Every structure is written in structure tokens, then in C-alpha cells.
Tab-separated table of C-alpha atoms and ligand atoms in Angstrom:
chain	number	residue	atom	x	y	z
A	3	MET	CA	-5.155	110.764	69.285
A	4	ALA	CA	-8.134	112.609	67.881
A	5	THR	CA	-11.821	112.023	69.482
A	6	ALA	CA	-13.383	110.345	66.429
A	7	ALA	CA	-15.937	113.357	66.593
A	8	GLU	CA	-13.636	115.737	66.569
A	9	LEU	CA	-12.109	113.912	63.307
A	10	THR	CA	-15.999	113.614	61.360
A	11	ASP	CA	-15.845	117.922	62.570
A	12	TRP	CA	-12.142	118.087	60.730
A	13	ASP	CA	-13.261	115.522	57.571
A	14	LEU	CA	-16.770	117.424	57.076
A	15	ARG	CA	-14.800	121.295	56.966
A	16	HIS	CA	-12.015	120.223	55.392
A	17	PHE	CA	-10.815	116.706	53.093
A	18	TRP	CA	-12.670	117.382	49.325
A	19	HIS	CA	-13.323	113.233	48.518
A	20	SER	CA	-12.403	112.246	45.097
A	21	PHE	CA	-15.163	111.628	42.939
A	22	THR	CA	-17.290	112.691	46.101
A	23	GLN	CA	-20.715	114.744	45.809
A	24	MET	CA	-19.177	116.317	49.660
A	25	SER	CA	-23.358	118.046	49.698
A	26	GLU	CA	-24.483	114.203	51.152
A	27	TYR	CA	-20.877	113.013	51.671
A	28	GLU	CA	-21.338	110.980	55.261
A	29	SER	CA	-18.276	110.996	56.666
A	30	MET	CA	-16.307	107.527	57.043
A	31	ILE	CA	-13.005	107.695	58.536
A	32	ILE	CA	-10.935	104.473	58.373
A	33	GLU	CA	-8.844	103.783	61.138
A	34	ARG	CA	-6.353	100.523	60.216
A	35	ALA	CA	-7.053	97.716	58.145
A	36	GLU	CA	-6.919	93.956	58.289
A	37	GLY	CA	-7.765	90.986	55.976
A	38	CYS	CA	-9.603	91.960	53.509
A	39	TRP	CA	-11.498	94.212	56.611
A	40	LEU	CA	-11.074	98.428	56.922
A	41	VAL	CA	-11.583	99.461	61.408
A	42	ASP	CA	-13.480	103.267	61.018
A	43	VAL	CA	-12.688	105.607	63.543
A	44	HIS	CA	-16.649	103.734	65.443
A	45	GLY	CA	-14.821	100.409	65.672
A	46	ARG	CA	-17.304	99.466	62.654
A	47	ARG	CA	-16.496	96.933	60.413
A	48	TYR	CA	-16.533	97.168	57.192
A	49	LEU	CA	-15.692	94.067	54.283
A	50	ASP	CA	-13.467	96.170	51.306
A	51	GLY	CA	-15.850	93.805	48.823
A	52	VAL	CA	-13.903	96.253	45.238
A	53	SER	CA	-10.360	96.293	47.096
A	54	SER	CA	-9.974	99.370	47.916
A	55	LEU	CA	-11.208	101.111	44.994
A	56	TRP	CA	-9.355	97.843	42.984
A	57	CYS	CA	-5.493	97.870	44.489
A	58	ASN	CA	-5.553	95.746	47.476
A	59	LEU	CA	-4.411	92.520	45.749
A	60	LEU	CA	-3.676	90.668	48.791
A	61	GLY	CA	-5.360	91.729	51.207
A	62	HIS	CA	-4.602	94.811	53.874
A	63	ARG	CA	-1.148	94.752	56.409
A	64	HIS	CA	0.353	91.404	54.200
A	65	PRO	CA	3.081	91.175	56.482
A	66	ARG	CA	6.364	90.150	54.796
A	67	ILE	CA	4.835	93.198	52.421
A	68	GLU	CA	4.445	95.117	55.763
A	69	ALA	CA	8.503	93.602	56.064
A	70	ALA	CA	9.618	94.735	53.084
A	71	VAL	CA	8.239	98.361	53.302
A	72	ALA	CA	9.358	99.066	56.803
A	73	GLU	CA	13.197	97.582	56.646
A	74	GLN	CA	12.805	99.588	53.203
A	75	LEU	CA	12.330	102.665	55.744
A	76	GLY	CA	14.730	102.617	58.331
A	77	ARG	CA	17.468	102.426	55.195
A	78	LEU	CA	16.586	104.375	52.491
A	79	PRO	CA	12.799	106.417	52.180
A	80	HIS	CA	13.680	108.338	49.166
A	81	ALA	CA	15.672	109.139	46.891
A	82	THR	CA	14.777	110.800	42.910
A	83	THR	CA	15.370	108.969	40.444
A	84	LEU	CA	16.669	112.073	38.006
A	85	GLY	CA	19.622	110.050	36.911
A	86	MET	CA	20.033	107.831	39.635
A	87	GLY	CA	18.429	104.073	40.661
A	88	ASN	CA	17.734	103.044	43.972
A	89	VAL	CA	17.660	99.146	44.830
A	90	PRO	CA	14.535	98.403	45.264
A	91	ALA	CA	13.597	100.257	41.515
A	92	VAL	CA	16.208	98.790	40.077
A	93	GLU	CA	15.209	95.042	40.830
A	94	LEU	CA	11.709	95.867	40.289
A	95	SER	CA	12.355	97.051	36.187
A	96	ARG	CA	14.490	93.732	36.006
A	97	ARG	CA	11.661	91.756	37.684
A	98	LEU	CA	9.140	93.897	35.807
A	99	ALA	CA	10.864	93.598	32.385
A	100	GLU	CA	11.024	89.788	33.176
A	101	LEU	CA	6.899	89.144	33.212
A	102	ALA	CA	5.958	91.327	30.931
A	103	PRO	CA	5.673	89.662	27.434
A	104	GLY	CA	7.567	89.857	24.075
A	105	ASP	CA	11.038	92.653	24.421
A	106	LEU	CA	8.626	94.921	26.908
A	107	ASN	CA	12.426	95.720	28.624
A	108	ARG	CA	12.294	99.752	29.935
A	109	VAL	CA	10.021	100.954	32.532
A	110	PHE	CA	9.395	103.970	33.014
A	111	TYR	CA	7.924	105.582	37.235
A	112	ALA	CA	4.931	107.783	37.986
A	113	SER	CA	2.791	107.780	41.306
A	114	ASP	CA	-0.441	107.014	40.135
A	115	GLY	CA	-1.606	105.329	36.561
A	116	ALA	CA	-3.117	108.579	35.218
A	117	CYS	CA	0.956	109.432	34.988
A	118	ALA	CA	1.900	106.502	33.454
A	119	VAL	CA	-0.927	106.927	30.852
A	120	GLU	CA	0.161	109.960	30.191
A	121	ALA	CA	3.952	108.819	30.360
A	122	ALA	CA	3.023	106.648	27.421
A	123	LEU	CA	0.737	109.488	25.776
A	124	LYS	CA	3.797	111.636	25.621
A	125	ILE	CA	6.299	108.679	24.637
A	126	ALA	CA	4.507	108.321	21.496
A	127	PHE	CA	3.876	110.804	19.988
A	128	GLN	CA	7.795	111.829	20.738
A	129	TYR	CA	9.222	108.418	19.298
A	130	TRP	CA	6.871	109.052	15.847
A	131	LEU	CA	9.362	112.642	16.155
A	132	GLN	CA	12.755	110.190	17.267
A	133	CYS	CA	11.991	106.752	15.627
A	134	PRO	CA	14.569	105.543	12.375
A	135	GLN	CA	11.575	106.801	10.176
A	136	PRO	CA	10.703	110.036	11.872
A	137	ARG	CA	6.614	110.687	10.647
A	138	SER	CA	5.776	114.183	12.508
A	139	GLY	CA	1.766	113.491	11.503
A	140	LYS	CA	1.581	111.279	13.692
A	141	THR	CA	0.001	114.024	16.161
A	142	LYS	CA	-3.034	112.570	17.746
A	143	TYR	CA	-4.849	109.294	19.860
A	144	LEU	CA	-7.097	106.765	19.182
A	145	ALA	CA	-9.812	106.079	21.981
A	146	TYR	CA	-12.950	104.074	22.808
A	147	ASP	CA	-15.834	105.148	23.973
A	148	SER	CA	-16.737	105.366	27.942
A	149	ALA	CA	-13.018	104.390	27.939
A	150	TYR	CA	-10.844	105.436	31.590
A	151	HIS	CA	-7.399	106.197	31.786
A	152	GLY	CA	-7.681	108.832	34.027
A	153	ASP	CA	-7.753	112.150	35.836
A	154	THR	CA	-4.872	113.887	34.728
A	155	LEU	CA	-5.494	116.401	30.633
A	156	GLY	CA	-3.532	113.726	28.760
A	157	SER	CA	-5.248	110.654	30.796
A	158	THR	CA	-8.361	112.802	30.394
A	159	ALA	CA	-8.442	113.474	27.100
A	160	VAL	CA	-8.212	109.514	26.081
A	161	GLY	CA	-11.439	108.656	28.850
A	162	GLY	CA	-14.897	108.660	27.459
A	163	ILE	CA	-17.377	108.634	29.914
A	164	GLU	CA	-19.187	111.263	29.083
A	165	ARG	CA	-20.076	111.243	33.219
A	166	PHE	CA	-16.889	112.183	34.183
A	167	HIS	CA	-14.992	113.514	30.900
A	168	ALA	CA	-17.486	115.618	28.575
A	169	LEU	CA	-17.349	119.107	31.006
A	170	TYR	CA	-13.758	118.912	30.535
A	171	ARG	CA	-13.749	118.393	26.653
A	172	PRO	CA	-12.279	122.196	25.517
A	173	LEU	CA	-9.447	121.653	27.205
A	174	LEU	CA	-8.579	118.073	25.679
A	175	PHE	CA	-6.916	117.524	22.806
A	176	ASP	CA	-9.048	116.286	19.692
A	177	VAL	CA	-8.577	112.355	19.924
A	178	LEU	CA	-10.047	109.957	17.125
A	179	ARG	CA	-13.111	107.957	18.499
A	180	LEU	CA	-13.876	104.151	18.462
A	181	PRO	CA	-17.264	103.494	19.514
A	182	PRO	CA	-16.858	100.644	23.080
A	183	PRO	CA	-15.022	97.154	21.335
A	184	ASP	CA	-17.821	95.479	24.136
A	185	ALA	CA	-18.782	91.530	23.348
A	186	ARG	CA	-23.059	92.497	23.365
A	187	THR	CA	-22.707	94.104	20.311
A	188	GLY	CA	-20.916	92.524	18.715
A	189	ASP	CA	-18.356	90.692	17.608
A	190	ALA	CA	-14.714	90.336	17.167
A	191	ALA	CA	-15.035	91.349	13.345
A	192	PHE	CA	-17.480	93.359	13.563
A	193	HIS	CA	-14.886	95.783	15.809
A	194	LEU	CA	-12.312	94.952	14.024
A	195	ALA	CA	-14.044	96.075	10.944
A	196	LYS	CA	-15.044	99.249	12.985
A	197	LEU	CA	-11.310	100.134	13.966
A	198	GLU	CA	-9.862	98.859	10.069
A	199	ALA	CA	-11.867	101.464	8.863
A	200	ILE	CA	-10.499	104.539	10.435
A	201	LEU	CA	-6.839	102.828	10.456
A	202	GLN	CA	-7.343	102.691	6.447
A	203	GLN	CA	-8.245	107.271	7.136
A	204	HIS	CA	-6.517	107.691	9.600
A	205	HIS	CA	-3.087	106.304	9.958
A	206	ALA	CA	-0.801	108.751	8.421
A	207	GLU	CA	-2.062	111.425	12.034
A	208	ILE	CA	-2.170	108.750	14.561
A	209	ALA	CA	0.103	108.382	16.852
A	210	ALA	CA	-1.062	105.418	19.043
A	211	LEU	CA	-4.388	104.104	20.018
A	212	VAL	CA	-4.676	103.294	24.360
A	213	ILE	CA	-7.370	100.188	25.109
A	214	GLU	CA	-8.086	98.643	28.346
A	215	PRO	CA	-7.586	95.476	27.372
A	216	LEU	CA	-10.169	92.789	27.316
A	217	LEU	CA	-12.216	94.596	29.410
A	218	GLN	CA	-13.381	97.754	30.214
A	219	GLY	CA	-13.096	98.538	33.942
A	220	ALA	CA	-14.683	102.145	35.249
A	221	ALA	CA	-17.138	101.716	32.114
A	222	GLY	CA	-19.077	99.371	34.077
A	223	MET	CA	-16.453	95.669	33.320
A	224	VAL	CA	-17.438	95.906	29.950
A	225	MET	CA	-15.861	92.563	27.959
A	226	GLN	CA	-14.363	92.282	24.758
A	227	PRO	CA	-14.911	89.469	22.444
A	228	PRO	CA	-12.729	87.147	22.529
A	229	GLY	CA	-10.505	87.480	19.446
A	230	TYR	CA	-9.983	91.609	19.661
A	231	LEU	CA	-7.393	92.171	20.743
A	232	ARG	CA	-4.915	89.812	19.264
A	233	GLY	CA	-6.702	91.197	16.292
A	234	VAL	CA	-5.953	95.124	17.607
A	235	ARG	CA	-2.428	94.213	17.717
A	236	GLU	CA	-2.390	92.949	14.280
A	237	LEU	CA	-4.139	95.742	12.860
A	238	THR	CA	-2.247	98.906	14.767
A	239	LYS	CA	1.045	96.794	12.837
A	240	LYS	CA	-0.022	97.040	9.871
A	241	TYR	CA	-1.047	100.490	10.073
A	242	ASP	CA	1.860	101.618	11.333
A	243	VAL	CA	-0.302	103.270	14.974
A	244	LEU	CA	2.012	102.646	18.458
A	245	LEU	CA	-0.175	100.294	21.277
A	246	ILE	CA	-0.324	101.268	24.782
A	247	ALA	CA	-2.174	98.926	26.674
A	248	ASP	CA	-3.537	100.184	30.530
A	249	GLU	CA	-3.029	97.522	32.425
A	250	ILE	CA	-3.716	99.391	35.382
A	251	VAL	CA	-7.103	97.197	36.284
A	252	THR	CA	-5.944	94.210	34.907
A	253	GLY	CA	-2.501	93.597	35.919
A	254	PHE	CA	-0.898	91.439	38.061
A	255	CYS	CA	-3.598	88.502	37.987
A	256	ARG	CA	-6.545	89.941	38.616
A	257	THR	CA	-7.937	88.302	35.005
A	258	GLY	CA	-5.967	84.644	35.693
A	259	ARG	CA	-3.243	85.790	33.408
A	260	MET	CA	0.054	87.788	35.407
A	261	PHE	CA	-1.730	90.117	32.790
A	262	ALA	CA	-4.018	90.661	30.086
A	263	CYS	CA	-2.454	91.255	27.193
A	264	GLU	CA	-0.786	87.380	27.275
A	265	HIS	CA	-4.542	85.961	26.569
A	266	GLU	CA	-4.590	86.570	24.091
A	267	GLY	CA	-0.928	86.662	23.129
A	268	VAL	CA	-0.587	89.847	22.619
A	269	THR	CA	2.733	92.727	23.302
A	270	PRO	CA	1.755	96.359	23.190
A	271	ASP	CA	4.270	98.668	22.391
A	272	MET	CA	4.076	99.948	25.920
A	273	LEU	CA	2.339	98.540	28.851
A	274	CYS	CA	1.347	100.873	31.479
A	275	LEU	CA	0.210	99.274	35.371
A	276	GLY	CA	-0.416	100.438	38.483
A	277	LYS	CA	-3.206	100.503	41.681
A	278	SER	CA	-2.803	95.756	42.412
A	279	ILE	CA	1.329	96.877	42.254
A	280	THR	CA	1.963	97.644	45.029
A	281	SER	CA	-0.839	95.259	46.675
A	282	GLY	CA	-2.638	98.945	47.133
A	283	THR	CA	0.011	99.516	50.135
A	284	LEU	CA	1.780	102.547	48.305
A	285	PRO	CA	1.267	104.150	45.411
A	286	LEU	CA	3.252	103.641	41.852
A	287	ALA	CA	2.479	103.876	39.016
A	288	ALA	CA	4.590	101.494	35.513
A	289	THR	CA	4.930	102.238	31.734
A	290	ILE	CA	6.748	99.951	30.620
A	291	ALA	CA	8.237	100.806	26.861
A	292	THR	CA	9.603	98.377	24.471
A	293	ASP	CA	13.257	97.968	23.366
A	294	GLU	CA	12.636	99.522	19.835
A	295	VAL	CA	10.624	102.353	21.256
A	296	TYR	CA	13.260	103.402	23.409
A	297	ALA	CA	16.464	103.286	20.917
A	298	ALA	CA	14.297	106.648	19.648
A	299	PHE	CA	14.595	108.164	22.751
A	300	LEU	CA	18.541	107.730	23.221
A	301	GLY	CA	20.949	109.759	21.529
A	302	ASP	CA	23.430	113.250	21.894
A	303	TYR	CA	21.738	114.850	24.034
A	304	THR	CA	22.026	118.242	22.032
A	305	THR	CA	19.305	116.481	19.884
A	306	GLY	CA	16.057	117.239	22.282
A	307	CYS	CA	15.889	113.463	21.258
A	308	THR	CA	16.099	113.143	25.659
A	309	PHE	CA	12.658	112.346	27.297
A	310	HIS	CA	11.747	114.752	29.308
A	311	HIS	CA	9.313	114.525	31.777
A	312	GLY	CA	9.336	112.614	35.126
A	313	HIS	CA	7.399	113.270	39.115
A	314	THR	CA	9.403	113.757	41.996
A	315	TYR	CA	8.695	110.609	43.851
A	316	ALA	CA	8.327	108.243	40.837
A	317	GLY	CA	10.104	104.508	41.195
A	318	ASN	CA	10.112	105.775	45.096
A	319	PRO	CA	11.828	102.915	47.332
A	320	MET	CA	9.385	102.048	49.698
A	321	ALA	CA	6.644	101.626	47.331
A	322	ALA	CA	9.678	99.724	44.784
A	323	ALA	CA	10.429	97.755	48.340
A	324	ALA	CA	5.904	96.948	48.250
A	325	ALA	CA	5.945	96.185	44.272
A	326	CYS	CA	8.666	93.862	44.938
A	327	ALA	CA	7.066	91.766	47.891
A	328	THR	CA	3.808	92.129	46.114
A	329	LEU	CA	5.660	90.589	43.737
A	330	ASP	CA	7.170	87.725	46.025
A	331	VAL	CA	3.820	86.553	47.118
A	332	ILE	CA	2.585	86.150	44.325
A	333	GLY	CA	5.292	83.351	43.485
A	334	ASP	CA	5.521	81.495	46.654
A	335	GLU	CA	1.912	81.743	47.155
A	336	ARG	CA	0.767	79.788	44.293
A	337	VAL	CA	-1.227	83.232	43.723
A	338	LEU	CA	-1.497	82.924	39.490
A	339	GLU	CA	-1.586	78.485	40.168
A	340	GLU	CA	-3.777	78.715	42.757
A	341	THR	CA	-5.725	81.491	44.029
A	342	VAL	CA	-6.663	83.259	41.494
A	343	PRO	CA	-8.390	80.269	39.616
A	344	ARG	CA	-9.937	79.505	42.611
A	345	LEU	CA	-11.268	83.213	43.602
A	346	THR	CA	-12.506	83.008	39.830
A	347	GLU	CA	-14.325	80.068	40.641
A	348	ARG	CA	-15.777	80.718	43.685
A	349	LEU	CA	-17.351	84.616	43.032
A	350	ALA	CA	-18.856	82.697	40.168
A	351	ARG	CA	-20.342	79.728	42.100
A	352	ALA	CA	-21.482	82.464	44.770
A	353	LEU	CA	-22.539	84.883	42.502
A	354	ALA	CA	-24.998	82.494	40.257
A	355	PRO	CA	-27.886	82.604	42.452
A	356	LEU	CA	-28.328	85.928	42.156
A	357	GLN	CA	-28.566	85.624	37.545
A	358	GLU	CA	-31.469	84.798	37.990
A	359	HIS	CA	-32.203	87.571	40.603
A	360	PRO	CA	-35.325	90.199	38.602
A	361	HIS	CA	-33.799	92.929	38.710
A	362	VAL	CA	-30.126	91.972	38.181
A	363	GLY	CA	-29.828	91.918	34.202
A	364	ASP	CA	-25.912	90.630	34.172
A	365	ILE	CA	-23.574	89.117	35.625
A	366	ARG	CA	-20.061	89.625	33.919
A	367	GLN	CA	-16.960	88.209	35.305
A	368	LEU	CA	-13.453	87.784	33.828
A	369	GLY	CA	-11.224	85.740	36.770
A	370	THR	CA	-11.680	87.561	39.638
A	371	ILE	CA	-13.341	90.393	38.393
A	372	VAL	CA	-17.219	91.447	38.317
A	373	GLY	CA	-19.786	93.553	37.618
A	374	VAL	CA	-23.214	92.752	38.733
A	375	GLU	CA	-25.353	94.903	36.540
A	376	LEU	CA	-28.968	96.132	37.943
A	377	CYS	CA	-31.887	96.091	35.723
A	378	ALA	CA	-36.170	97.547	36.612
A	379	ASP	CA	-37.277	94.431	34.430
A	380	ARG	CA	-35.882	91.617	33.893
A	381	ALA	CA	-37.495	90.288	31.478
A	382	THR	CA	-36.953	93.024	28.880
A	383	GLY	CA	-33.898	94.514	29.938
A	384	ALA	CA	-34.608	98.341	30.527
A	385	LEU	CA	-32.401	99.573	33.564
A	386	TYR	CA	-33.276	102.696	35.819
A	387	PRO	CA	-32.746	105.849	35.090
A	388	PRO	CA	-29.322	106.902	35.971
A	389	GLN	CA	-30.610	109.514	37.612
A	390	GLU	CA	-32.376	107.682	40.027
A	391	ARG	CA	-28.965	106.506	41.544
A	392	HIS	CA	-29.781	102.647	41.926
A	393	GLY	CA	-26.237	101.890	41.978
A	394	TYR	CA	-25.903	103.923	44.818
A	395	HIS	CA	-28.078	103.356	47.211
A	396	VAL	CA	-27.680	99.228	46.722
A	397	CYS	CA	-24.024	100.098	47.899
A	398	LYS	CA	-24.745	103.209	50.409
A	399	ARG	CA	-26.585	100.574	52.150
A	400	ALA	CA	-24.774	97.573	52.214
A	401	THR	CA	-22.777	100.157	53.861
A	402	GLY	CA	-24.471	100.696	56.195
A	403	GLN	CA	-24.801	96.690	56.714
A	404	GLY	CA	-20.837	96.037	57.130
A	405	VAL	CA	-19.789	95.949	53.530
A	406	TRP	CA	-17.645	98.047	52.126
A	407	LEU	CA	-19.275	98.707	47.928
A	408	ARG	CA	-18.879	101.120	45.474
A	409	PRO	CA	-20.419	101.032	42.338
A	410	LEU	CA	-20.629	102.199	38.969
A	411	GLY	CA	-23.527	103.535	38.159
A	412	ASP	CA	-25.628	100.833	38.452
A	413	VAL	CA	-23.198	98.185	37.646
A	414	ILE	CA	-22.100	96.890	41.611
A	415	VAL	CA	-18.405	95.876	41.171
A	416	VAL	CA	-17.461	92.765	43.152
A	417	MET	CA	-13.594	92.607	43.383
A	418	PRO	CA	-12.432	91.189	46.995
A	419	PRO	CA	-8.918	90.955	47.805
A	420	LEU	CA	-7.572	87.618	46.209
A	421	SER	CA	-7.001	86.627	50.509
A	422	ILE	CA	-11.007	87.510	51.161
A	423	SER	CA	-12.720	83.981	53.133
A	424	ASP	CA	-15.399	81.510	51.960
A	425	ALA	CA	-17.465	82.868	55.056
A	426	GLU	CA	-16.613	86.744	53.967
A	427	LEU	CA	-17.737	86.150	50.284
A	428	GLU	CA	-20.517	84.417	51.673
A	429	LEU	CA	-21.181	87.417	53.686
A	430	LEU	CA	-20.449	89.730	50.590
A	431	VAL	CA	-23.151	87.712	48.406
A	432	SER	CA	-25.989	88.053	51.286
A	433	VAL	CA	-25.665	90.980	51.583
A	434	LEU	CA	-25.528	92.781	48.576
A	435	THR	CA	-28.780	90.218	48.000
A	436	GLN	CA	-29.907	92.222	50.303
A	437	SER	CA	-29.153	95.204	49.548
A	438	ILE	CA	-30.355	94.666	46.197
A	439	ASP	CA	-33.764	93.726	46.912
A	440	ALA	CA	-34.758	96.810	49.828
A	441	VAL	CA	-33.720	99.155	47.221
A	442	CYS	CA	-34.832	97.401	44.110
A	443	LYS	CA	-38.865	96.260	45.650
B	530	LIG	C1	-7.824	103.959	37.223
B	530	LIG	C2	-7.514	103.900	36.243
B	530	LIG	C3	-6.735	104.089	36.193
B	530	LIG	C4	-5.937	105.674	37.191
B	530	LIG	O1	-5.344	105.469	37.885
B	530	LIG	P1	-4.894	105.914	38.828
B	530	LIG	O2	-3.718	105.693	39.924
B	530	LIG	O3	-5.687	106.719	40.209
B	530	LIG	O4	-4.688	107.726	38.584
B	530	LIG	C5	-6.330	104.157	34.776
B	530	LIG	N1	-6.449	103.662	33.837
B	530	LIG	C6	-7.825	102.592	34.154
B	530	LIG	C7	-8.414	101.341	33.245
B	530	LIG	C8	-7.970	102.660	35.319
B	530	LIG	O5	-9.005	101.592	36.011
């Protein structure tokens, strides 16, 4: 095996990292993991405070998921899903249809969340051309400022984070925009009035509304007021606009329900899933459509109503086996009934002292997802100038102390694997607190 020094050299020379300014990148190469810990090529250990970017649900190297993947590797590592199924992907489709609310019964696979959103956007557009009463004018999307749906061009177009998306606007299709439905700026009625105003005026041109239900993740874990999502469902129905729920962050127990939509009794027309679906082991994503949406794509091949879209590795059997094993563990280990409520409470309790910190302005929590927002002055609520990058420096310092965190601007995400122990959580919070003290003094 290559030495740590060789690997570091190659990493710096040849590896262009996602969302990373390479001119300031300090090589960090992970060699193995166990439970909530990542171990680098120097043998240094880091507590994984953000579930390897919000996807490692049950802890690294869960024995049951590993066994399922190994078993599948020995049978069928890959087969296309163009015109054929494979055993784990068929089983997963049935299970997802059973778990998803209402008549969300038709599962379309991809390998990354962005591609699940991309598929949903194209399905929505095509649906209006092929549904029982076609509406060819419905060619636009409605989306939110500060939304994040991935980094392909379509998902970038419906994104609304200026720092990531503004540069690419000339490449992207036009999207009608709403301000973020932030609970701090208004209640459900206030935000729903804004939605209804735009729907009244533009519904005839809108194919679909895309939303991150209950919270905007990459915006900084920004929470929506109770009742908002339910109102969104009512209004999109009233104005004949499809509802695409991007649950790539919120899906699979993170918020306290299997899917966040369930908190408000909502069935969207399409549900996008990714991240935790394989508990962070293999790339997989899914777009689940209702029977009604799906029906619009059935017909004589020569009419062109087929969904001509797909990815080579979509529905990969090993990834699907990992997803089935993840669902097995969620069920057998009573994750929704016991682990999630307990961790929700443990996180709230462990982070409560930080509420009083002079440089913490807000702690936002939904289930096992937490954002700790830094501020310059607690009394006035003033934020730091973004270019000072306090969030970045706090996380860098925490990493130096053995707790790996990654910020969203000046919001520090705390979203460990659900298997985190009391001692590990205590370590996470104490290193986070010390890092805030040191950077924000
Ligand atoms: C991460 C994320 C995506 C994109 O998923 P990828 O697998 O990174 O492409 C889409 N939507 C939301 C809400 C996300 O958090």
C-alpha cells in the first residue's frame, strides 16, 4: 500500500474535491471507519459529527448492511435497470411504495440526490403534456430562495443559494421564486398568502412546485412554520400544480417520522429520496411518483409517452441491498420508535447550555437534525460578516481536536449518526463549545 506521504502528495496533486477551495485545502485522507469514527491515513481519529455529509444514518460499518452488500456482491454486483429488474431493487421498490405516504407507488432510481430531483422535474414537465387533460403551457417551476436541490443544471436552476447558484444563472431555465418559508419571518398563513398570490397569477404556466419539506437544509437548517406544508399541498391541488417534495435530507427517520411529509399528513405528487437511503454506504437515490403521475406515461410506444431518461448504475443491486438492509435495521432495532426520539432529546439536552453562549444566536432542531447559528452579538442578534468565515474556522478547529464538522456559512451542523453514544455526544458538544469559544472571542 502507498505510504501516507505518497497519498497526501497525490491527493494534493490530482484530486479536485467537491465544494472545496483547493488553494487552501489541507489534505485529509480517510482510510477506514467504525461506528461514529473516521480514521485517517496517519491513524488520527475523528468523530463524524455530520454523518459524512448527512447520509450515514446508522453508523459506519453496520454489520447487517455490510453483510447484505457482501452477499449481493457474490451474486450480482450490477445489472442494468433498462428493461429489466434485479432482486434487491424489486424488493426495495415494493418496500418504499409501502412506506411512502398515500399512492406514491412508482419508484424511479438514480445514484445521487440531484438526479432524483432532475428526474422529478422532467417527469412533471412531461406529465402535463400526457395527462388526461394536457396543458402544454405548464413549462415552469416554482421554487424557493435559499433552497438547495443538488448541483446538476436542472437542480441548480431550482436552487436558490446565491453563493452556489448565482454564477450559473445564464445557463439555467427561468424559475418563479418565493421567499424562504422561514418560521422566523412569518407564520404559515403569512407564507401561504405569498404562495397563493403567485399561484393565482401564474398557475397556468407552472408544472410543479419544488420544496424541501419542514426545513431547508443547506440554507442552514431553516425551519418552516407548522401548518405550512399542509397549506402548500392544499394550494398546489387547488391550482393544479404538482408538488415535488425533496426529502433527500429529511427522509429515513431523521426528523422523527420515516418521511417529513408525514408530520403534516401530506402526500406529494413526487417524493425525492437519497442520502440516508443506504445509510451512507453506497450511492442510491429514488424519485417516487403517484399512480396518477405514472399513468400519464403509459401508452403505445410510438406515441412517445415513454420516460426517456435514466442512468447506467441506477437501481444498482448492491446499493438496493444496502437500502433493504437499512430498512431491516430501522424496523428490527426500533429506530423510529426508540433511537430517534431518544437522540432527539439527548441532542436538545446536550446543546441546551450553548443557548446561553454569547456567540450563539439560534439553535434550530428538527428531530436529529440541528443547526447552531453563530452570531457576533447575542444581544442585538447581529451576524458576523460572511467573509470572516467564523463557521469555517470553528469547524476547522474542531477537526483539529478530533471532531469532524462542516458548516453552512455561520451555521454549524450537528447531525451525527443515530448510533452516537452518550460519551461521544458529550465529546462532540464539548469540542464544539471550545471551538466556538476560541474562534469567536
Ligand atoms: C444533498 C441534497 C441534494 C443532492 O443530493 P446529492 O446526492 O448530493 O446529489 C438534494 N436535495 C437536498 C435537500 C439535499 O440536501
